[in-house]
C-alpha cells in the first residue's frame, strides 16, 4: 500500500503533462521527432505475424515497460465510466492490461483480472498489488462463459493480420458470459485530435527510450534488434519501433461480423481512438 | 483458470494448484462483493483451491453465515500464491507461478505444433469420412 502511495506521489510531483488519454497513444509527437517510417514485410503466414508481433510489440514493451509506466498513469474517462457502471460483485478481465491502470477502477466492488503477454507488465502490476498474469490474448487461460465484463484497451491494433484480430476478439468473447459486455478500443488511422496523419494503416511508431529506465532485459534485446541512438536536448534516447495496425471507419464492424454471438451496442471515435462496446448473446 | 491450449478448451479445467509459498494480503472486507460473487463461483474449484491453501471451508456455505463469508473473502482476495504451479488435468502442461505471477504463455513451438496437429486431425477426419473402407482404423492417442 505505501509503495503505491509513493508511486502516486512521485507521479504528481513530476507534473508531467499527460498528452493523451489512452494507454498507448500518448507521446507520439514527443516520440516522433522526424516522422521516420520503418519499412516491414507484410506477414505471409500466421507464424510470420506472430514473429512480427513478438519483435515489434512484445519485446519492445518488455524493454520500455518502466518508461511507459512512468508516462501512462491517467485513466481514460471513457474506460473509467464503463468500469464504474459495472454491478458490484462482478468479475472481469483486462486483456493486455499494460501497467494496470484500469485494474484498480471501482476496486472493492468489481474484480478485474489483468493479463499481458509482456511479462514485464505483469511484474509491474504485481508490484503495485494488482492482480495480473502473463498470457497471450489469443490463448486466454480462462473457461468459456466465465466473466461478467471485459476490456481490452489499445491492444487489438497490435495484432498484425485481420484473422488474428478476429481471433483475439473471439477469444475475449469466448470467456465472456452470455449477456456480458466488452469494451474494446483501437487507434484510428486519422488522428485529427493529435494533428497527425498516417498514410498507411500498418505502421511502425517510434518510441524514444530514455536510458535511465534501462534494465537487464534490454541488454538481451540489444543484441538482436536494430535500434538507433538519438540525442535530444542533452538526453540520450534509444529508438524502438512498435507495430500498429490503425483502424478505419467501419473496421470494428467488419471484425465483429465474423463473430456470430455478439451485438454491437456502441461504436464511436473519441480522441483518435475507436471504441466499441459489444454484448455477448 | 484453465489450460490455454486450444485442444484443452472445455477440458483443461480446473488447473491443479500447487503452492510452495503463500502471501497473506490485507484487502478491506466487502460483504456486498462476496454476497454477489458467491452464486457465480465454481464451488468444486473453490473447494480444491481451499484444500491446497489449507483453508477449511464447510461443505455448503451460506452468505448469512458471517464467519463463512469472511473465510471466503480471505480465500478469494487475500491469499496469493507467490511460488507454485498450475497443472492441466487434460494435457499435464505445467504452468509456473513465480513472484506471484502465473505464467500462462505458450512457447512458439507449442502454439504452432498444436495448430498443425489440429489441422492434421481435421484432414484425417475428412479423409475418413470420404473413405468407405474399414481397414484403416488405427486411432492414435495424442
Ligand atoms: Zn491442457
CSV table of C-alpha atoms and ligand atoms in Angstrom, one decimal:
chain,number,residue,atom,x,y,z
A,1,UNK,CA,0.0,0.0,0.0
A,2,UNK,CA,2.7,2.5,1.0
A,3,UNK,CA,4.5,1.6,-2.1
A,4,UNK,CA,1.5,2.5,-4.1
A,5,UNK,CA,1.1,5.9,-2.4
A,6,UNK,CA,4.8,6.7,-3.0
A,7,UNK,CA,4.4,5.9,-6.6
A,8,UNK,CA,1.4,8.2,-7.0
A,9,UNK,CA,3.1,10.9,-5.1
A,10,UNK,CA,6.1,10.7,-7.4
A,11,UNK,CA,3.9,11.0,-10.3
A,12,UNK,CA,2.1,14.0,-9.0
A,13,UNK,CA,5.4,15.7,-8.3
A,14,UNK,CA,6.6,15.2,-11.8
A,15,UNK,CA,3.6,17.2,-13.0
A,16,UNK,CA,4.3,15.8,-16.3
A,17,UNK,CA,1.7,16.7,-18.8
A,18,UNK,CA,-0.3,13.7,-19.9
A,19,UNK,CA,-0.7,14.4,-23.5
A,20,UNK,CA,-3.1,11.6,-24.3
A,21,UNK,CA,-5.7,9.7,-22.6
A,22,UNK,CA,-5.2,6.2,-23.8
A,23,UNK,CA,-2.8,3.6,-22.7
A,24,UNK,CA,-0.6,3.5,-25.7
A,25,UNK,CA,-1.5,6.6,-27.8
A,26,UNK,CA,0.5,9.2,-25.9
A,27,UNK,CA,3.7,10.8,-26.6
A,28,UNK,CA,4.0,10.2,-30.3
A,29,UNK,CA,4.5,13.8,-31.0
A,30,UNK,CA,7.3,13.9,-28.5
A,31,UNK,CA,8.5,10.5,-29.5
A,32,UNK,CA,8.5,11.0,-33.2
A,33,UNK,CA,11.0,13.8,-33.9
A,34,UNK,CA,11.4,13.3,-37.6
A,35,UNK,CA,8.4,11.2,-38.5
A,36,UNK,CA,10.6,8.4,-39.7
A,37,UNK,CA,9.0,5.3,-41.1
A,38,UNK,CA,10.4,1.9,-40.9
A,39,UNK,CA,9.5,-0.5,-43.6
A,40,UNK,CA,8.5,-4.0,-42.9
A,41,UNK,CA,7.3,-7.1,-44.7
A,42,UNK,CA,3.7,-7.9,-44.6
A,43,UNK,CA,3.3,-11.2,-42.7
A,44,UNK,CA,2.7,-14.1,-45.1
A,45,UNK,CA,1.6,-16.7,-42.5
A,46,UNK,CA,0.3,-16.7,-39.0
A,47,UNK,CA,3.8,-17.7,-37.8
A,48,UNK,CA,5.3,-14.6,-39.6
A,49,UNK,CA,2.6,-12.5,-37.9
A,50,UNK,CA,3.4,-14.0,-34.6
A,51,UNK,CA,7.1,-13.3,-35.0
A,52,UNK,CA,6.5,-9.7,-36.2
A,53,UNK,CA,4.4,-9.0,-33.1
A,54,UNK,CA,7.0,-10.7,-30.9
A,55,UNK,CA,9.7,-8.5,-32.2
A,56,UNK,CA,7.9,-5.2,-32.7
A,57,UNK,CA,5.4,-5.3,-29.9
A,58,UNK,CA,6.2,-7.8,-27.1
A,59,UNK,CA,9.9,-7.4,-27.0
A,60,UNK,CA,9.8,-3.6,-27.3
A,61,UNK,CA,7.3,-3.3,-24.4
A,62,UNK,CA,9.3,-5.7,-22.4
A,63,UNK,CA,12.1,-3.2,-22.6
A,64,UNK,CA,10.3,0.1,-22.4
A,65,UNK,CA,7.7,-1.0,-19.8
A,66,UNK,CA,9.0,1.0,-16.9
A,67,UNK,CA,9.5,4.1,-19.0
A,68,UNK,CA,6.0,3.5,-20.4
A,69,UNK,CA,4.6,3.1,-16.9
A,70,UNK,CA,6.1,6.5,-15.8
A,71,UNK,CA,4.2,8.3,-18.6
A,72,UNK,CA,0.9,6.4,-18.6
A,73,UNK,CA,-1.0,6.7,-15.4
A,74,UNK,CA,-4.0,8.8,-16.3
A,75,UNK,CA,-7.1,6.7,-16.9
A,76,UNK,CA,-9.2,7.4,-19.9
A,77,UNK,CA,-12.5,8.7,-18.6
A,78,UNK,CA,-14.4,6.6,-21.2
A,79,UNK,CA,-12.9,3.4,-19.8
A,80,UNK,CA,-13.3,4.6,-16.2
A,81,UNK,CA,-17.0,5.3,-16.8
A,82,UNK,CA,-17.5,1.9,-18.3
A,83,UNK,CA,-15.9,0.2,-15.3
A,84,UNK,CA,-17.8,2.3,-12.8
A,85,UNK,CA,-21.1,1.3,-14.4
A,86,UNK,CA,-20.5,-2.4,-13.7
A,87,UNK,CA,-22.5,-4.0,-10.9
A,88,UNK,CA,-20.9,-4.9,-7.6
A,89,UNK,CA,-19.7,-8.4,-7.3
A,90,UNK,CA,-18.8,-8.7,-11.0
A,91,UNK,CA,-15.7,-10.4,-12.2
A,92,UNK,CA,-14.0,-9.3,-15.4
A,93,UNK,CA,-10.8,-9.3,-17.4
A,94,UNK,CA,-8.5,-6.7,-18.8
A,95,UNK,CA,-6.8,-8.3,-21.8
A,96,UNK,CA,-3.5,-6.6,-22.5
A,97,UNK,CA,-3.6,-4.7,-19.2
A,98,UNK,CA,-0.2,-3.0,-19.6
A,99,UNK,CA,0.8,-1.1,-16.5
A,100,UNK,CA,-2.5,-2.0,-14.9
A,101,UNK,CA,-4.0,1.5,-14.7
A,102,UNK,CA,-7.6,0.1,-15.1
A,103,UNK,CA,-7.3,-2.8,-12.7
A,104,UNK,CA,-8.0,-0.6,-9.7
A,105,UNK,CA,-11.0,1.3,-11.1
A,106,UNK,CA,-14.2,0.6,-9.0
A,107,UNK,CA,-12.0,-1.5,-6.7
A,108,UNK,CA,-13.7,-3.4,-3.9
A,109,UNK,CA,-16.9,-3.6,-5.9
A,110,UNK,CA,-15.7,-5.3,-9.0
A,111,UNK,CA,-12.7,-7.6,-9.5
A,112,UNK,CA,-10.7,-7.2,-12.7
A,113,UNK,CA,-8.0,-9.7,-13.5
A,114,UNK,CA,-5.4,-8.4,-15.8
A,115,UNK,CA,-3.2,-10.2,-18.3
A,116,UNK,CA,-0.5,-9.2,-20.6
A,117,UNK,CA,1.8,-11.1,-23.0
A,118,UNK,CA,4.7,-8.9,-21.8
A,119,UNK,CA,5.9,-10.3,-18.6
A,120,UNK,CA,7.5,-7.0,-17.5
A,121,UNK,CA,4.0,-5.5,-17.5
A,122,UNK,CA,2.6,-8.3,-15.3
A,123,UNK,CA,5.5,-7.8,-13.0
A,124,UNK,CA,4.8,-4.0,-12.8
A,125,UNK,CA,1.2,-4.7,-12.0
A,126,UNK,CA,2.1,-7.2,-9.3
A,127,UNK,CA,4.5,-4.8,-7.7
A,128,UNK,CA,1.6,-2.3,-7.4
A,129,UNK,CA,-0.5,-5.0,-5.7
A,130,UNK,CA,-2.7,-5.6,-8.7
A,131,UNK,CA,-3.8,-9.0,-10.0
A,132,UNK,CA,-2.2,-9.8,-13.3
A,133,UNK,CA,-0.9,-12.8,-15.1
A,134,UNK,CA,1.2,-13.4,-18.2
A,135,UNK,CA,-0.9,-14.7,-21.0
A,136,UNK,CA,-1.3,-14.4,-24.8
A,137,UNK,CA,-4.5,-12.7,-25.8
A,138,UNK,CA,-5.2,-15.4,-28.3
A,139,UNK,CA,-4.9,-18.1,-25.7
A,140,UNK,CA,-6.6,-16.9,-22.5
A,141,UNK,CA,-6.3,-19.2,-19.5
A,142,UNK,CA,-10.0,-19.0,-18.6
A,143,UNK,CA,-13.0,-21.1,-19.1
A,144,UNK,CA,-15.7,-20.3,-21.7
A,145,UNK,CA,-18.7,-18.2,-20.4
A,146,UNK,CA,-16.9,-17.0,-17.2
A,147,UNK,CA,-16.8,-13.3,-16.9
A,148,UNK,CA,-19.4,-10.5,-16.5
A,149,UNK,CA,-17.3,-7.9,-18.4
A,150,UNK,CA,-14.1,-7.4,-20.3
A,151,UNK,CA,-11.9,-4.6,-21.5
A,152,UNK,CA,-9.1,-4.5,-24.0
A,153,UNK,CA,-7.7,-1.0,-24.3
A,154,UNK,CA,-5.4,-0.1,-27.2
A,155,UNK,CA,-4.3,-3.7,-27.7
A,156,UNK,CA,-6.1,-5.1,-30.7
A,157,UNK,CA,-4.2,-2.7,-33.0
A,158,UNK,CA,-1.0,-4.6,-32.2
A,159,UNK,CA,-2.2,-7.8,-34.0
A,160,UNK,CA,-0.8,-7.8,-37.5
A,161,UNK,CA,-3.4,-9.6,-39.6
A,162,UNK,CA,-7.2,-9.4,-40.0
A,163,UNK,CA,-7.5,-13.1,-39.0
A,164,UNK,CA,-5.5,-12.6,-35.8
A,165,UNK,CA,-7.6,-9.5,-34.9
A,166,UNK,CA,-10.8,-11.6,-35.3
A,167,UNK,CA,-9.3,-14.4,-33.3
A,168,UNK,CA,-8.3,-12.0,-30.5
A,169,UNK,CA,-11.8,-10.6,-30.2
A,170,UNK,CA,-13.3,-14.1,-30.5
A,171,UNK,CA,-11.2,-15.3,-27.6
A,172,UNK,CA,-12.4,-12.5,-25.3
A,173,UNK,CA,-16.0,-13.1,-26.4
A,174,UNK,CA,-15.5,-16.8,-25.6
A,175,UNK,CA,-14.6,-16.2,-21.9
A,176,UNK,CA,-17.5,-13.7,-21.5
A,177,UNK,CA,-20.8,-14.9,-20.1
A,178,UNK,CA,-23.8,-14.6,-22.3
A,179,UNK,CA,-25.2,-11.1,-21.6
A,180,UNK,CA,-21.7,-9.9,-20.6
A,181,UNK,CA,-20.3,-6.7,-22.2
A,182,UNK,CA,-16.9,-5.9,-23.6
A,183,UNK,CA,-15.2,-2.6,-24.2
A,184,UNK,CA,-12.5,-2.6,-26.9
A,185,UNK,CA,-10.5,0.4,-28.3
A,186,UNK,CA,-8.0,0.9,-31.1
A,187,UNK,CA,-6.0,3.7,-32.6
A,188,UNK,CA,-7.7,5.4,-35.5
A,189,UNK,CA,-5.9,6.0,-38.8
A,190,UNK,CA,-7.0,9.6,-38.9
A,191,UNK,CA,-5.5,11.3,-35.9
A,192,UNK,CA,-7.1,14.7,-36.1
A,193,UNK,CA,-7.1,15.3,-32.4
A,194,UNK,CA,-3.3,14.8,-32.2
A,195,UNK,CA,-2.9,16.6,-35.5
A,196,UNK,CA,-1.2,13.6,-37.1
A,197,UNK,CA,-1.8,11.8,-40.2
A,198,UNK,CA,-0.7,8.3,-41.2
A,199,UNK,CA,-0.6,7.4,-44.8
A,200,UNK,CA,-0.9,3.7,-44.3
A,201,UNK,CA,-2.9,1.5,-41.9
A,202,UNK,CA,0.1,-0.6,-40.9
A,203,UNK,CA,2.8,1.5,-39.4
A,204,UNK,CA,5.8,1.4,-37.2
A,205,UNK,CA,5.6,4.0,-34.5
A,206,UNK,CA,8.9,5.0,-32.9
A,207,UNK,CA,9.4,5.1,-29.1
A,208,UNK,CA,12.3,7.1,-27.8
A,209,UNK,CA,13.6,5.2,-24.8
A,210,UNK,CA,15.3,7.1,-22.1
A,211,UNK,CA,18.4,5.2,-21.0
A,212,UNK,CA,17.7,5.8,-17.3
A,213,UNK,CA,15.0,3.2,-17.4
A,214,UNK,CA,17.4,0.6,-18.7
A,215,UNK,CA,17.1,-2.8,-17.2
A,216,UNK,CA,18.8,-6.1,-17.6
A,217,UNK,CA,16.3,-7.4,-20.1
A,218,UNK,CA,17.1,-4.6,-22.5
A,219,UNK,CA,20.7,-5.8,-23.0
A,220,UNK,CA,19.4,-9.1,-24.3
A,221,UNK,CA,17.3,-7.3,-26.8
A,222,UNK,CA,20.1,-5.0,-27.9
A,223,UNK,CA,22.0,-8.0,-29.2
A,224,UNK,CA,19.4,-9.0,-31.7
A,225,UNK,CA,17.4,-5.8,-32.6
A,226,UNK,CA,18.3,-2.9,-34.7
A,227,UNK,CA,18.0,0.4,-32.9
A,228,UNK,CA,19.4,3.9,-33.2
A,229,UNK,CA,20.6,6.3,-30.6
A,230,UNK,CA,19.3,9.8,-30.7
A,231,UNK,CA,20.4,12.8,-28.7
A,232,UNK,CA,17.8,15.4,-27.9
A,233,UNK,CA,18.3,18.3,-25.6
A,234,UNK,CA,21.2,16.6,-23.8
A,235,UNK,CA,19.4,13.3,-23.2
A,236,UNK,CA,20.3,10.2,-25.0
A,237,UNK,CA,17.5,8.1,-26.3
A,238,UNK,CA,17.3,4.8,-28.0
A,239,UNK,CA,14.7,4.5,-30.7
A,240,UNK,CA,12.5,1.4,-30.8
A,241,UNK,CA,9.7,0.7,-33.3
A,242,UNK,CA,6.3,-0.5,-32.3
A,243,UNK,CA,4.0,-2.1,-34.8
A,244,UNK,CA,0.4,-0.7,-35.1
A,245,UNK,CA,-2.5,-1.5,-37.4
A,246,UNK,CA,-4.5,1.7,-37.5
A,247,UNK,CA,-8.3,1.3,-37.6
A,248,UNK,CA,-10.6,2.8,-40.3
A,249,UNK,CA,-14.2,3.7,-40.1
A,250,UNK,CA,-16.3,0.5,-40.1
A,251,UNK,CA,-13.4,-1.7,-39.2
A,252,UNK,CA,-14.7,-2.9,-35.9
A,253,UNK,CA,-18.0,-3.8,-37.7
A,254,UNK,CA,-16.2,-5.9,-40.2
A,255,UNK,CA,-14.3,-7.7,-37.5
A,256,UNK,CA,-17.4,-8.4,-35.4
A,257,UNK,CA,-19.2,-9.5,-38.5
A,258,UNK,CA,-17.0,-12.6,-38.3
A,259,UNK,CA,-18.2,-13.3,-34.7
A,260,UNK,CA,-21.7,-14.7,-34.6
A,261,UNK,CA,-22.8,-14.3,-31.0
A,262,UNK,CA,-22.4,-10.6,-30.4
A,263,UNK,CA,-24.3,-7.4,-30.8
A,264,UNK,CA,-22.6,-4.0,-31.1
A,265,UNK,CA,-24.0,-1.7,-28.5
A,266,UNK,CA,-22.0,1.4,-29.5
A,267,UNK,CA,-19.1,2.2,-31.8
A,268,UNK,CA,-17.6,5.7,-31.9
A,269,UNK,CA,-14.5,7.8,-32.2
A,270,UNK,CA,-13.0,9.5,-29.1
A,271,UNK,CA,-9.6,11.3,-29.0
A,272,UNK,CA,-8.4,9.5,-32.1
A,273,UNK,CA,-9.4,6.1,-30.9
A,274,UNK,CA,-12.3,3.9,-32.0
A,275,UNK,CA,-14.1,2.4,-29.1
A,276,UNK,CA,-16.7,-0.3,-29.3
A,277,UNK,CA,-18.9,-1.8,-26.7
A,278,UNK,CA,-20.4,-5.2,-27.5
A,279,UNK,CA,-22.7,-7.6,-25.8
A,280,UNK,CA,-22.5,-11.4,-26.0
A,281,UNK,CA,-25.8,-13.0,-27.0
B,1,UNK,CA,-8.0,-20.7,-14.5
B,2,UNK,CA,-7.9,-23.1,-17.4
B,3,UNK,CA,-5.4,-24.6,-19.8
B,4,UNK,CA,-4.5,-22.2,-22.7
B,5,UNK,CA,-4.1,-25.0,-25.3
B,6,UNK,CA,-6.9,-25.0,-27.9
B,7,UNK,CA,-7.2,-28.8,-27.6
B,8,UNK,CA,-8.0,-28.4,-23.9
B,9,UNK,CA,-10.8,-25.8,-24.2
B,10,UNK,CA,-13.6,-27.3,-22.2
B,11,UNK,CA,-11.4,-30.0,-20.7
B,12,UNK,CA,-8.3,-28.3,-19.2
B,13,UNK,CA,-10.1,-27.2,-16.1
B,14,UNK,CA,-9.7,-26.7,-13.2
B,15,UNK,CA,-5.9,-26.5,-13.2
B,16,UNK,CA,-4.4,-28.3,-10.3
B,17,UNK,CA,-2.8,-25.8,-8.0
B,18,UNK,CA,0.4,-26.5,-6.1
B,19,UNK,CA,1.5,-23.8,-3.7
B,20,UNK,CA,5.0,-23.6,-2.3
B,21,UNK,CA,4.8,-20.1,-0.9
B,22,UNK,CA,1.7,-18.1,0.0
B,23,UNK,CA,1.3,-14.5,1.0
B,24,UNK,CA,-1.4,-13.0,3.2
B,25,UNK,CA,-2.7,-9.7,1.9
B,26,UNK,CA,-5.0,-7.3,3.7
B,27,UNK,CA,-7.7,-6.0,1.4
B,28,UNK,CA,-10.6,-4.5,3.3
B,29,UNK,CA,-13.5,-6.8,3.8
B,30,UNK,CA,-16.5,-6.2,1.5
B,31,UNK,CA,-19.7,-8.1,2.3
B,32,UNK,CA,-21.6,-7.0,-0.7
B,33,UNK,CA,-18.9,-8.3,-3.0
B,34,UNK,CA,-18.8,-11.8,-1.5
B,35,UNK,CA,-22.6,-11.9,-1.5
B,36,UNK,CA,-22.9,-11.1,-5.2
B,37,UNK,CA,-20.0,-13.2,-6.2
B,38,UNK,CA,-21.0,-16.3,-4.2
B,39,UNK,CA,-23.6,-17.7,-6.6
B,40,UNK,CA,-21.3,-17.3,-9.5
B,41,UNK,CA,-18.5,-19.3,-8.1
B,42,UNK,CA,-17.5,-22.7,-9.3
B,43,UNK,CA,-17.8,-24.4,-5.9
B,44,UNK,CA,-15.9,-27.5,-6.7
B,45,UNK,CA,-12.9,-25.4,-8.0
B,46,UNK,CA,-13.1,-23.3,-4.9
B,47,UNK,CA,-13.0,-26.4,-2.6
B,48,UNK,CA,-9.9,-27.7,-4.4
B,49,UNK,CA,-8.1,-24.4,-4.1
B,50,UNK,CA,-9.1,-24.1,-0.4
B,51,UNK,CA,-7.6,-27.5,0.2
B,52,UNK,CA,-4.3,-26.6,-1.4
B,53,UNK,CA,-4.1,-23.4,0.6
B,54,UNK,CA,-5.1,-25.1,3.9
B,55,UNK,CA,-8.3,-23.1,4.2
B,56,UNK,CA,-11.2,-25.0,5.9
B,57,UNK,CA,-14.5,-24.4,4.1
B,58,UNK,CA,-17.8,-26.1,5.0
B,59,UNK,CA,-19.4,-28.5,2.5
B,60,UNK,CA,-22.1,-25.9,1.8
B,61,UNK,CA,-21.8,-22.3,2.7
B,62,UNK,CA,-24.4,-19.6,3.2
B,63,UNK,CA,-24.0,-15.8,2.8
B,64,UNK,CA,-25.9,-15.4,6.1
B,65,UNK,CA,-23.0,-17.1,7.9
B,66,UNK,CA,-20.7,-14.3,8.9
B,67,UNK,CA,-17.7,-16.4,9.6
B,68,UNK,CA,-18.1,-18.3,6.3
B,69,UNK,CA,-18.3,-15.1,4.3
B,70,UNK,CA,-15.1,-13.8,6.0
B,71,UNK,CA,-13.3,-17.0,5.3
B,72,UNK,CA,-14.4,-17.0,1.7
B,73,UNK,CA,-13.4,-13.4,1.2
B,74,UNK,CA,-10.0,-14.2,2.7
B,75,UNK,CA,-9.6,-17.1,0.3
B,76,UNK,CA,-10.7,-15.1,-2.7
B,77,UNK,CA,-9.0,-11.8,-2.1
B,78,UNK,CA,-6.3,-12.1,0.5
B,79,UNK,CA,-4.4,-15.3,-0.2
B,80,UNK,CA,-1.9,-15.0,-3.0
B,81,UNK,CA,0.3,-17.9,-4.2
B,82,UNK,CA,3.8,-16.4,-4.6
B,83,UNK,CA,5.5,-19.6,-5.8
B,84,UNK,CA,4.0,-22.7,-7.1
B,85,UNK,CA,2.5,-24.2,-10.3
B,86,UNK,CA,-0.7,-24.9,-12.1
B,87,UNK,CA,-1.1,-28.2,-14.0
B,88,UNK,CA,-3.6,-29.0,-16.7
B,89,UNK,CA,-5.7,-32.1,-15.9
B,90,UNK,CA,-6.1,-32.9,-19.6
B,91,UNK,CA,-2.6,-32.5,-21.2
B,92,UNK,CA,-0.5,-32.2,-18.0
B,93,UNK,CA,1.1,-28.9,-19.2
B,94,UNK,CA,2.7,-27.3,-16.1
B,95,UNK,CA,2.4,-23.5,-15.8
B,96,UNK,CA,4.8,-22.0,-13.2
B,97,UNK,CA,3.8,-19.3,-10.7
B,98,UNK,CA,6.8,-17.1,-9.9
B,99,UNK,CA,6.9,-13.9,-7.8
B,100,UNK,CA,3.2,-14.2,-7.6
B,101,UNK,CA,2.6,-14.2,-11.3
B,102,UNK,CA,1.2,-17.3,-13.1
B,103,UNK,CA,3.0,-17.6,-16.4
B,104,UNK,CA,0.4,-18.9,-18.9
B,105,UNK,CA,2.4,-18.2,-22.0
B,106,UNK,CA,2.9,-21.0,-24.5
B,107,UNK,CA,6.1,-21.3,-26.4
B,108,UNK,CA,6.2,-20.7,-30.2
B,109,UNK,CA,6.7,-24.4,-30.8
B,110,UNK,CA,3.8,-25.3,-28.7
B,111,UNK,CA,1.4,-22.9,-30.5
B,112,UNK,CA,2.4,-24.0,-34.0
B,113,UNK,CA,2.7,-27.7,-33.2
B,114,UNK,CA,-0.9,-27.5,-31.9
B,115,UNK,CA,-2.2,-25.7,-34.9
B,116,UNK,CA,-0.5,-28.2,-37.2
B,117,UNK,CA,-1.8,-31.1,-35.1
B,118,UNK,CA,-5.4,-29.8,-35.2
B,119,UNK,CA,-5.2,-29.2,-39.0
B,120,UNK,CA,-3.9,-32.8,-39.4
B,121,UNK,CA,-6.7,-34.2,-37.3
B,122,UNK,CA,-9.3,-32.3,-39.4
B,123,UNK,CA,-7.8,-33.6,-42.6
B,124,UNK,CA,-7.8,-37.1,-41.2
B,125,UNK,CA,-11.4,-36.8,-40.2
B,126,UNK,CA,-12.4,-35.6,-43.7
B,127,UNK,CA,-10.4,-38.4,-45.3
B,128,UNK,CA,-12.1,-40.9,-43.1
B,129,UNK,CA,-15.5,-39.6,-44.0
B,130,UNK,CA,-14.8,-40.0,-47.7
B,131,UNK,CA,-13.2,-43.3,-47.1
B,132,UNK,CA,-15.8,-46.1,-47.2
B,133,UNK,CA,-13.4,-48.9,-46.4
B,134,UNK,CA,-12.9,-50.0,-42.9
B,135,UNK,CA,-9.4,-51.2,-42.9
B,136,UNK,CA,-7.5,-48.0,-41.9
B,137,UNK,CA,-8.9,-47.8,-38.5
B,138,UNK,CA,-5.9,-47.0,-36.4
B,139,UNK,CA,-6.6,-44.3,-34.0
B,140,UNK,CA,-3.8,-42.5,-32.4
B,141,UNK,CA,-3.9,-41.2,-28.8
B,142,UNK,CA,-2.1,-38.0,-28.6
C,1,LIG,ZN1,-4.1,-28.7,-21.3
